[in-house]
Short mmCIF file of C-alpha atoms in Angstrom, two decimals:
data_model
loop_
_atom_site.label_atom_id
_atom_site.label_comp_id
_atom_site.label_asym_id
_atom_site.label_seq_id
_atom_site.Cartn_x
_atom_site.Cartn_y
_atom_site.Cartn_z
CA GLU S 1 20.59 2.76 -1.79
CA ASP S 2 18.14 5.30 -2.99
CA LYS S 3 14.85 3.78 -3.62
CA VAL S 4 11.44 4.61 -4.45
CA VAL S 5 8.37 2.41 -3.34
CA GLN S 6 4.95 2.85 -5.03
CA SER S 7 1.86 1.12 -3.52
CA PRO S 8 -0.55 -0.30 -4.19
CA LEU S 9 1.07 -2.41 -7.08
CA SER S 10 -2.21 -2.77 -8.88
CA LEU S 11 -5.84 -1.27 -8.25
CA VAL S 12 -9.12 -2.15 -9.83
CA VAL S 13 -12.08 0.31 -9.22
CA HIS S 14 -15.13 1.47 -10.87
CA GLU S 15 -15.53 4.78 -12.82
CA GLY S 16 -16.62 7.06 -10.40
CA ASP S 17 -14.44 6.09 -7.43
CA THR S 18 -11.84 7.82 -5.81
CA VAL S 19 -8.21 6.37 -5.75
CA THR S 20 -5.14 7.24 -3.71
CA LEU S 21 -1.96 6.27 -4.93
CA ASN S 22 1.32 6.09 -2.79
CA CYS S 23 4.77 7.12 -3.25
CA SER S 24 7.47 6.94 -0.77
CA TYR S 25 11.42 7.60 -1.17
CA GLU S 26 14.75 7.58 -0.11
CA VAL S 27 16.59 9.81 -2.41
CA THR S 28 20.04 11.29 -1.55
CA ASN S 29 20.05 15.04 -1.91
CA PHE S 30 16.17 15.22 -2.67
CA ARG S 31 14.90 17.67 -5.00
CA SER S 32 11.55 17.15 -6.45
CA LEU S 33 9.24 14.69 -7.04
CA LEU S 34 7.45 13.88 -10.22
CA TRP S 35 4.62 11.86 -11.29
CA TYR S 36 3.79 10.36 -14.62
CA LYS S 37 1.05 8.51 -16.52
CA GLN S 38 1.79 5.76 -19.03
CA GLU S 39 -0.47 4.42 -20.95
CA LYS S 40 0.51 2.36 -23.98
CA LYS S 41 3.92 4.34 -24.57
CA ALA S 42 5.51 6.98 -23.18
CA PRO S 43 5.29 8.32 -19.90
CA THR S 44 3.73 11.69 -19.92
CA PHE S 45 4.29 14.14 -17.21
CA LEU S 46 1.41 14.85 -14.67
CA PHE S 47 3.15 16.95 -11.77
CA MET S 48 6.59 18.19 -10.14
CA LEU S 49 6.60 18.58 -6.48
CA THR S 50 9.05 20.22 -4.87
CA SER S 51 7.55 21.96 -1.78
CA SER S 52 6.05 20.07 1.34
CA GLY S 53 2.33 20.54 2.25
CA ILE S 54 1.54 22.46 -0.82
CA GLU S 55 -1.04 20.39 -3.14
CA LYS S 56 -0.87 20.80 -6.88
CA LYS S 57 -3.84 19.97 -8.90
CA SER S 58 -5.06 19.56 -12.42
CA GLY S 59 -8.85 18.71 -13.09
CA ARG S 60 -9.57 15.56 -11.06
CA LEU S 61 -5.89 14.61 -10.23
CA SER S 62 -4.33 16.47 -7.49
CA SER S 63 -1.04 15.53 -5.47
CA ILE S 64 0.82 16.43 -2.38
CA LEU S 65 4.17 16.13 -1.19
CA ASP S 66 5.47 15.39 2.36
CA LYS S 67 9.21 16.09 2.78
CA LYS S 68 9.03 15.21 6.39
CA GLU S 69 7.67 11.59 6.05
CA LEU S 70 9.21 11.48 2.53
CA PHE S 71 6.06 10.60 0.74
CA SER S 72 3.65 11.66 -1.84
CA ILE S 73 0.14 10.86 -2.63
CA LEU S 74 -1.57 11.31 -6.06
CA ASN S 75 -5.41 11.53 -6.06
CA ILE S 76 -7.93 10.92 -8.85
CA THR S 77 -11.37 11.62 -8.01
CA ALA S 78 -14.63 10.67 -10.08
CA THR S 79 -12.40 8.14 -12.14
CA GLN S 80 -13.24 7.53 -15.81
CA THR S 81 -11.84 4.64 -18.12
CA GLY S 82 -9.36 7.12 -19.50
CA ASP S 83 -7.83 7.12 -16.02
CA SER S 84 -6.81 3.71 -16.76
CA ALA S 85 -2.49 3.42 -17.02
CA ILE S 86 0.55 2.96 -14.96
CA TYR S 87 1.13 5.70 -12.73
CA LEU S 88 5.34 6.04 -11.75
CA CYS S 89 6.60 8.40 -9.63
CA ALA S 90 9.98 9.53 -9.65
CA GLY S 91 12.48 10.92 -6.91
CA ILE S 92 14.98 13.32 -8.49
CA GLY S 93 18.38 13.65 -6.25
CA THR S 94 21.33 15.72 -7.54
CA TYR S 95 20.77 14.47 -11.13
CA LYS S 96 19.48 10.84 -10.78
CA TYR S 97 15.75 10.02 -11.35
CA ILE S 98 14.70 7.03 -9.41
CA PHE S 99 11.36 5.65 -10.66
CA GLY S 100 9.22 3.59 -8.55
CA THR S 101 7.64 0.27 -10.26
CA GLY S 102 4.41 2.04 -10.78
CA THR S 103 0.97 1.64 -9.68
CA ARG S 104 -1.15 -0.15 -12.42
CA LEU S 105 -4.76 1.37 -12.19
CA LYS S 106 -7.50 -0.05 -13.93
CA VAL S 107 -10.92 1.67 -14.13
CA LEU S 108 -14.04 -0.47 -15.08
CA ALA S 109 -17.24 0.99 -16.86
CA ASP U 1 6.76 21.26 -31.39
CA ALA U 2 8.11 17.93 -32.22
CA GLY U 3 8.76 15.32 -28.69
CA VAL U 4 11.73 13.13 -27.99
CA ILE U 5 11.91 10.85 -31.52
CA GLN U 6 13.17 7.09 -31.26
CA SER U 7 13.95 4.85 -33.52
CA PRO U 8 13.20 2.08 -34.43
CA ARG U 9 9.62 1.57 -32.70
CA HIS U 10 10.12 -2.36 -32.83
CA GLU U 11 13.33 -4.33 -33.25
CA VAL U 12 13.26 -8.10 -33.37
CA THR U 13 16.79 -9.99 -34.08
CA GLU U 14 18.74 -12.84 -33.07
CA MET U 15 20.73 -12.95 -29.89
CA GLY U 16 24.49 -12.20 -30.83
CA GLN U 17 23.28 -9.50 -33.67
CA GLU U 18 24.33 -5.64 -32.54
CA VAL U 19 21.54 -3.85 -31.75
CA THR U 20 21.82 0.41 -32.06
CA LEU U 21 18.79 2.39 -30.87
CA ARG U 22 18.44 6.20 -31.74
CA CYS U 23 17.11 9.14 -30.15
CA LYS U 24 16.69 12.81 -30.98
CA PRO U 25 15.95 14.69 -27.78
CA ILE U 26 13.67 18.03 -27.94
CA SER U 27 15.69 21.25 -29.45
CA GLY U 28 17.22 23.12 -26.12
CA HIS U 29 17.21 20.29 -24.05
CA ASN U 30 20.69 19.56 -22.97
CA SER U 31 20.04 16.14 -20.80
CA LEU U 32 19.47 13.28 -21.89
CA PHE U 33 18.72 9.89 -20.47
CA TRP U 34 18.44 6.22 -21.70
CA TYR U 35 15.75 4.11 -19.90
CA ARG U 36 15.37 0.27 -19.70
CA GLN U 37 11.57 -0.91 -18.53
CA THR U 38 10.53 -4.40 -17.73
CA MET U 39 7.64 -5.83 -16.02
CA MET U 40 10.00 -7.22 -13.36
CA ARG U 41 12.29 -4.19 -12.38
CA GLY U 42 10.25 -1.38 -13.81
CA LEU U 43 12.04 2.06 -15.34
CA GLU U 44 16.03 1.79 -14.87
CA LEU U 45 18.10 4.65 -15.74
CA LEU U 46 20.71 3.23 -17.89
CA ILE U 47 22.97 6.63 -18.90
CA TYR U 48 22.41 10.01 -18.36
CA PHE U 49 24.18 13.13 -20.44
CA ASN U 50 24.36 16.56 -19.77
CA ASN U 51 25.53 19.20 -22.35
CA ASN U 52 26.49 15.74 -24.77
CA VAL U 53 28.79 14.60 -22.04
CA PRO U 54 27.90 11.45 -20.18
CA ILE U 55 27.47 11.97 -16.29
CA ASP U 56 26.56 8.76 -14.98
CA ASP U 57 26.71 5.51 -16.84
CA SER U 58 26.48 3.42 -13.45
CA GLY U 59 23.19 2.03 -14.73
CA MET U 60 24.28 0.18 -17.82
CA PRO U 61 24.45 -3.38 -17.03
CA GLU U 62 27.54 -4.68 -18.64
CA ASP U 63 30.11 -3.70 -21.16
CA ARG U 64 27.42 -4.69 -24.28
CA PHE U 65 25.93 -1.63 -23.46
CA SER U 66 27.41 1.62 -24.74
CA ALA U 67 26.03 5.18 -25.48
CA LYS U 68 27.22 8.08 -27.31
CA MET U 69 26.01 11.52 -27.90
CA PRO U 70 27.78 12.72 -31.07
CA ASN U 71 26.14 16.42 -30.71
CA ALA U 72 23.24 18.23 -29.26
CA SER U 73 20.48 16.32 -31.24
CA PHE U 74 21.43 12.89 -31.59
CA SER U 75 22.16 9.72 -29.08
CA THR U 76 22.69 6.21 -29.58
CA LEU U 77 22.34 3.16 -27.35
CA LYS U 78 24.27 0.01 -28.60
CA ILE U 79 23.77 -3.45 -27.42
CA GLN U 80 26.52 -5.89 -28.77
CA PRO U 81 26.13 -8.79 -28.70
CA SER U 82 22.87 -8.76 -27.85
CA GLU U 83 21.26 -11.62 -25.34
CA PRO U 84 17.50 -12.28 -24.59
CA ARG U 85 17.83 -10.78 -21.37
CA ASP U 86 18.00 -7.58 -23.27
CA SER U 87 14.42 -7.86 -24.33
CA ALA U 88 12.45 -4.74 -22.96
CA VAL U 89 11.49 -1.33 -24.01
CA TYR U 90 14.02 1.21 -24.32
CA PHE U 91 12.96 4.86 -23.71
CA CYS U 92 14.92 7.97 -24.36
CA ALA U 93 14.09 11.21 -22.33
CA SER U 94 15.14 14.80 -22.54
CA SER U 95 15.13 17.85 -20.05
CA LEU U 96 15.74 21.49 -19.96
CA PRO U 97 18.57 22.35 -17.77
CA ALA U 98 18.08 22.22 -14.09
CA SER U 99 16.61 25.39 -12.43
CA GLY U 100 17.53 26.42 -8.80
CA ALA U 101 14.44 25.19 -7.57
CA GLY U 102 15.23 21.52 -8.71
CA ASN U 103 15.41 19.42 -11.39
CA GLN U 104 13.31 19.71 -14.76
CA PRO U 105 10.49 17.11 -15.85
CA GLN U 106 12.03 14.50 -18.48
CA HIS U 107 9.96 14.30 -21.69
CA PHE U 108 10.20 10.81 -23.24
CA GLY U 109 10.13 9.44 -26.45
CA ASP U 110 7.54 6.52 -27.26
CA GLY U 111 10.51 3.66 -27.00
CA THR U 112 11.97 1.05 -28.73
CA ARG U 113 10.01 -2.28 -28.13
CA LEU U 114 13.41 -4.66 -28.54
CA SER U 115 13.11 -8.25 -28.56
CA ILE U 116 16.10 -10.79 -28.90
CA LEU U 117 15.12 -14.19 -30.01
#
């Protein structure tokens, strides 16, 4: 059965800390892995990772995929209160998008 | 450019009633997805359409749930009769056609928060 597991389930840090969020996957005919940020409403797209070992960066956020070990990490450096959200990862198979239950990040001022 | 538009934003109704959720995907997107999100189970795919045709409805919980996509710009998710355990946030998402390198990221609507009393 396809599954995506995220850890930790929740995390509380202080502003300025660096956090690493983990995502492991078992997805049939795996194609890509996506990271989303969900605040109060809709998940918003962060990264799409298709190739192993190539880091993608956007400001203080970065992510990398390891297709041999079947996992991805999302790093956030110098965290800010605005980073507080649920971070979701999703593995994409032939057409299925399998989401993890998310990591709930709380950044304290 | 308008994103995915869902209506209503909130729905509160009594069990047994019919509920219809609506979605307008982003223009040009040919894939449409309906998800249900709860604290316990996270984001679950209910059904996926490609070019208005249902491709996979294995996530639809039971016969009380049905979905249609009569044209490229409109889809509905219907629950009849509704039950309290259907209470959740229902998201619609759309994406561009898949490329050779992999599938496209999905763009989500703001969701419909459904409460069945």
